[in-house]
PDB file of C-alpha atoms in Angstrom:
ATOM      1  CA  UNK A  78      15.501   1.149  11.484  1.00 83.00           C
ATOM      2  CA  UNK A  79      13.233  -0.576   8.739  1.00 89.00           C
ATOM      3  CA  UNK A  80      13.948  -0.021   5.300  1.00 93.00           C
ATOM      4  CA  UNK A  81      11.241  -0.856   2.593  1.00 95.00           C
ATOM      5  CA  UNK A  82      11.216  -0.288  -1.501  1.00 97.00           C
ATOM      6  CA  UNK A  83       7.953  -0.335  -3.113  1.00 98.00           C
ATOM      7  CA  UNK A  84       7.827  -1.436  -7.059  1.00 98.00           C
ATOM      8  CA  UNK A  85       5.522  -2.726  -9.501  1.00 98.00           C
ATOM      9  CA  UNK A  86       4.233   0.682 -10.740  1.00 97.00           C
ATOM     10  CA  UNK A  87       3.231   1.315 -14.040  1.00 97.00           C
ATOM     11  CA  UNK A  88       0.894   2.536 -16.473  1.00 98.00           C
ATOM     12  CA  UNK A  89      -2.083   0.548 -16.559  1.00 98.00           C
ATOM     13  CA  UNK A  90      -5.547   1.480 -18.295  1.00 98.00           C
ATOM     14  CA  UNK A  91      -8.774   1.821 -16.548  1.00 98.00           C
ATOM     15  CA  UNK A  92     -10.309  -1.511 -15.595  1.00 97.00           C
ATOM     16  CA  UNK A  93      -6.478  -3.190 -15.360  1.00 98.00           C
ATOM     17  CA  UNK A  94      -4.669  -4.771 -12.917  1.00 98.00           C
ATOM     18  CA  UNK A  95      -1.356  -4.005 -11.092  1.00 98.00           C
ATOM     19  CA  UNK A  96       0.341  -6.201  -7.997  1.00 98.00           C
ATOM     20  CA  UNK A  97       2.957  -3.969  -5.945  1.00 98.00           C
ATOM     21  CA  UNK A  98       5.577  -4.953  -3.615  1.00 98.00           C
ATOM     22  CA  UNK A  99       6.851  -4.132  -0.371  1.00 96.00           C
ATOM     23  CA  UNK A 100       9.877  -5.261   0.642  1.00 95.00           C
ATOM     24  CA  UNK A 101      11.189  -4.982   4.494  1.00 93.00           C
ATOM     25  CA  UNK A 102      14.530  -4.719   5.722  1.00 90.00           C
ATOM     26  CA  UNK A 103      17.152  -3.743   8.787  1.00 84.00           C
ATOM     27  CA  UNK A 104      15.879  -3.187  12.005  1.00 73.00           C
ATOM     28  CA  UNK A 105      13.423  -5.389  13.546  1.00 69.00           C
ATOM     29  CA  UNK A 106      11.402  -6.701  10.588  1.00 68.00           C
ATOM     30  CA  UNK A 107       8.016  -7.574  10.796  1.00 72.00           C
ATOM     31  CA  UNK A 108       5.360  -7.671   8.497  1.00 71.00           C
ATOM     32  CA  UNK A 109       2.814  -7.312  10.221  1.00 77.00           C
ATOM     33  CA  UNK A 110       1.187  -3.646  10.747  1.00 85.00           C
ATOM     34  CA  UNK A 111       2.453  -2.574   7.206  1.00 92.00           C
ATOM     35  CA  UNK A 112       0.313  -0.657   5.131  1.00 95.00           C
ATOM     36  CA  UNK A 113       0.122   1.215   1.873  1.00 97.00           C
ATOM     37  CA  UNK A 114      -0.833   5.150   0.913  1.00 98.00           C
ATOM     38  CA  UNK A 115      -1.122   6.917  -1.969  1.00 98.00           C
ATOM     39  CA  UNK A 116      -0.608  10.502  -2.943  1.00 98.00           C
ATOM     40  CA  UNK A 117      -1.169  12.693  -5.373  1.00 97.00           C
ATOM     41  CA  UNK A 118       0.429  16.416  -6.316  1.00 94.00           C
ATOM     42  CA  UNK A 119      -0.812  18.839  -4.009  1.00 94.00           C
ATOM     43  CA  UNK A 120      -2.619  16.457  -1.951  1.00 96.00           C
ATOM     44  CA  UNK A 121      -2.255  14.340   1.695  1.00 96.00           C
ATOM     45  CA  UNK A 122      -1.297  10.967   1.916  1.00 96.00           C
ATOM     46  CA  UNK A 123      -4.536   8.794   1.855  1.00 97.00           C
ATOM     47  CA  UNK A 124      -4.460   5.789   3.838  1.00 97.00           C
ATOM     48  CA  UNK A 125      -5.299   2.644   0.908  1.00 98.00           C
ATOM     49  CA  UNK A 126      -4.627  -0.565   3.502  1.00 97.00           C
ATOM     50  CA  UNK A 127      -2.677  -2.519   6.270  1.00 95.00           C
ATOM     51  CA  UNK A 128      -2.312  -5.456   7.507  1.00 93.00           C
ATOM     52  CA  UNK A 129      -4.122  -6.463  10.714  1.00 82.00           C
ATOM     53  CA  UNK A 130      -1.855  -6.848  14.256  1.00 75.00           C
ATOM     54  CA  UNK A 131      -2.400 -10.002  16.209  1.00 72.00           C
ATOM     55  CA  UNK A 132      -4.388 -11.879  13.674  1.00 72.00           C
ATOM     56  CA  UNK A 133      -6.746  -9.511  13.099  1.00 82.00           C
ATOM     57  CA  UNK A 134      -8.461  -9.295   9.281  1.00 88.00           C
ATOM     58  CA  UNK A 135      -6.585  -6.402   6.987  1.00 92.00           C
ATOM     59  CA  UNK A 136      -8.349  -2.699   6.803  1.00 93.00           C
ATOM     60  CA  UNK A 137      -8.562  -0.774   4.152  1.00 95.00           C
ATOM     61  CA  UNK A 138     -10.105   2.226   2.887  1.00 96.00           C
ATOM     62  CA  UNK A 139     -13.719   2.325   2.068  1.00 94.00           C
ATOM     63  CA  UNK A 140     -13.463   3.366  -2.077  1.00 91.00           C
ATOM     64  CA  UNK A 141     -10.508   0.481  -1.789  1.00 92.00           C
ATOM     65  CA  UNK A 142     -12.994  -2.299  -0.708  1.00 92.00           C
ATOM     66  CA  UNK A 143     -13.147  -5.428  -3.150  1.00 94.00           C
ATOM     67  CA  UNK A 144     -10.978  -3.659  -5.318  1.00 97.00           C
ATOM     68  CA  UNK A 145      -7.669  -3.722  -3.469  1.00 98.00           C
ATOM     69  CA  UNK A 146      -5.976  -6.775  -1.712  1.00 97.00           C
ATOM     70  CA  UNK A 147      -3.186  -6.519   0.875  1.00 95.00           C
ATOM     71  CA  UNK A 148      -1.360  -9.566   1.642  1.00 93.00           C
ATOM     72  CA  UNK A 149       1.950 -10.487   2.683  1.00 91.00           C
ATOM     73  CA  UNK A 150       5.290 -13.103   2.303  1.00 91.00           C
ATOM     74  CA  UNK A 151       6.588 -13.417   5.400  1.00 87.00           C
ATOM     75  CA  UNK A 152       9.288 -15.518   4.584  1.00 89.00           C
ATOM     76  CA  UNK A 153      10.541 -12.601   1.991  1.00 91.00           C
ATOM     77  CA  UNK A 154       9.477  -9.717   4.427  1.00 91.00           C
ATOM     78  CA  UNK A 155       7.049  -8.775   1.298  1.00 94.00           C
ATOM     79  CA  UNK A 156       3.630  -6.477   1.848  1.00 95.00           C
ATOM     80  CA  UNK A 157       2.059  -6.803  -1.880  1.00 96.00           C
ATOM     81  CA  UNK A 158      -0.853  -4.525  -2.865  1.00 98.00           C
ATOM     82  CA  UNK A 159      -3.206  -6.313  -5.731  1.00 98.00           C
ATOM     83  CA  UNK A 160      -5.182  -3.600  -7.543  1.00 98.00           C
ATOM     84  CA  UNK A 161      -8.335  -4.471  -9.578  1.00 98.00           C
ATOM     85  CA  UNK A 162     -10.809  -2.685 -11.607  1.00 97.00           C
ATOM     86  CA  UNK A 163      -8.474   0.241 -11.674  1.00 97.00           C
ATOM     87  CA  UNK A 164      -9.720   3.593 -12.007  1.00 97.00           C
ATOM     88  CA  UNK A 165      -8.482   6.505 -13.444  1.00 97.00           C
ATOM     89  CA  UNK A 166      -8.999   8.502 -10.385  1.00 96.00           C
ATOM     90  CA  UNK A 167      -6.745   5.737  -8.815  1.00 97.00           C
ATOM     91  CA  UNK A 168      -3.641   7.439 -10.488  1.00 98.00           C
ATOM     92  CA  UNK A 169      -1.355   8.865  -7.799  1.00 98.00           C
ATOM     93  CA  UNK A 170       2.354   7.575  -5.948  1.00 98.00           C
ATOM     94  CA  UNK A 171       1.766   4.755  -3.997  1.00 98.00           C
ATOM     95  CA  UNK A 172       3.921   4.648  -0.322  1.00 98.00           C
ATOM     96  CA  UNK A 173       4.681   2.072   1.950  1.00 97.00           C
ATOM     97  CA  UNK A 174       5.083   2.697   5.839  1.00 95.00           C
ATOM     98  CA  UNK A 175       6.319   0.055   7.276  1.00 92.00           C
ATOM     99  CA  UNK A 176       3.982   0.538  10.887  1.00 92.00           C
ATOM    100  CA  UNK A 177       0.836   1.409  10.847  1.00 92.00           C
ATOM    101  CA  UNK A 178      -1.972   1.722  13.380  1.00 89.00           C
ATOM    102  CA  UNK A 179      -5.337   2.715  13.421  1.00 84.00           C
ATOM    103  CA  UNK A 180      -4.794   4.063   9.351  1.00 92.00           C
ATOM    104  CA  UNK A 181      -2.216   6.293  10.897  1.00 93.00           C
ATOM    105  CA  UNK A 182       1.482   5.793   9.612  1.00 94.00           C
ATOM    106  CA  UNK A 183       4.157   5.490  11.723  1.00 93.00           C
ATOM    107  CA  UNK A 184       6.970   3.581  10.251  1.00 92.00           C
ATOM    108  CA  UNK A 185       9.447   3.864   7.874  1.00 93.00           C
ATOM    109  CA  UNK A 186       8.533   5.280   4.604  1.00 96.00           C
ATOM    110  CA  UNK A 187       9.794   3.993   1.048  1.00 94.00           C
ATOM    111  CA  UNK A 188      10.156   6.340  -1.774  1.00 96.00           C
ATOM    112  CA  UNK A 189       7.328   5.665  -3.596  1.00 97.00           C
ATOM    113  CA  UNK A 190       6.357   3.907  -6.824  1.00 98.00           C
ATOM    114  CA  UNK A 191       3.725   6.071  -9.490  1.00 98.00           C
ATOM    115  CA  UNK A 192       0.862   4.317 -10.472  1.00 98.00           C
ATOM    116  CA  UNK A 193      -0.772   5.946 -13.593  1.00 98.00           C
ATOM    117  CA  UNK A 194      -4.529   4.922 -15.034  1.00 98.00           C
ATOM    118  CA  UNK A 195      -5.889   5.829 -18.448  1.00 97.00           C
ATOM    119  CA  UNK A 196      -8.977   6.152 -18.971  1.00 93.00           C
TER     120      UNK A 196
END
């Protein structure tokens, strides 16, 4: 089975930056498919983005668009999540699954890493 840690969390204020990581391993690695959530107390994991299958382009969620870029390090089995022009309402725990299709999550999940935005 896939294991993945998340990290590069923080405290950030509004307008900042913050890169997290994904990082893959056991089973039958691949990076492709992974995606990122985010969650907040009392609330259901939202979908944020994946990565496309079979060369396809990356999706993401529409209040995530030209904010938030997924990419990936193959070679390190690394998902990364670059987050710009952060927003306070962007504050929540941010989860990797390591499979996801069509926005729905189906992998492996990490344990989270909290993402906090001041206004």
């Amino acid at each position: 089975q896939v294991h993945v840690v998340e990290s590069g969390g923080g405290l950030v204020q509004a307008g900042g930056s913050l890169r997290l990581s994904c990082a893959a391993s056991g089973g039958t690695v691949s990076t492709n498919g992974m995606g990122w959530f985010r969650q907040t107390p009392g609330n259901e994991r939202e979908f944020v983005a994946s990565l496309g299958w079979g060369g396809r382009s990356p999706v993401y969620a529409d209040s995530m668009k030209g904010r938030f870029t997924i990419s990936r390090d193959t070679a390190k089995n690394t998902v990364y999540l670059e987050m710009n022009s952060l927003k306070p309402e962007d504050t929540a725990v941010y989860l990797c699954n390591s499979y996801v299709l069509g926005r729905r999550p189906l992998g492996s999940w990490g344990q989270g890493t909290q993402v906090t935005v001041s206004s």
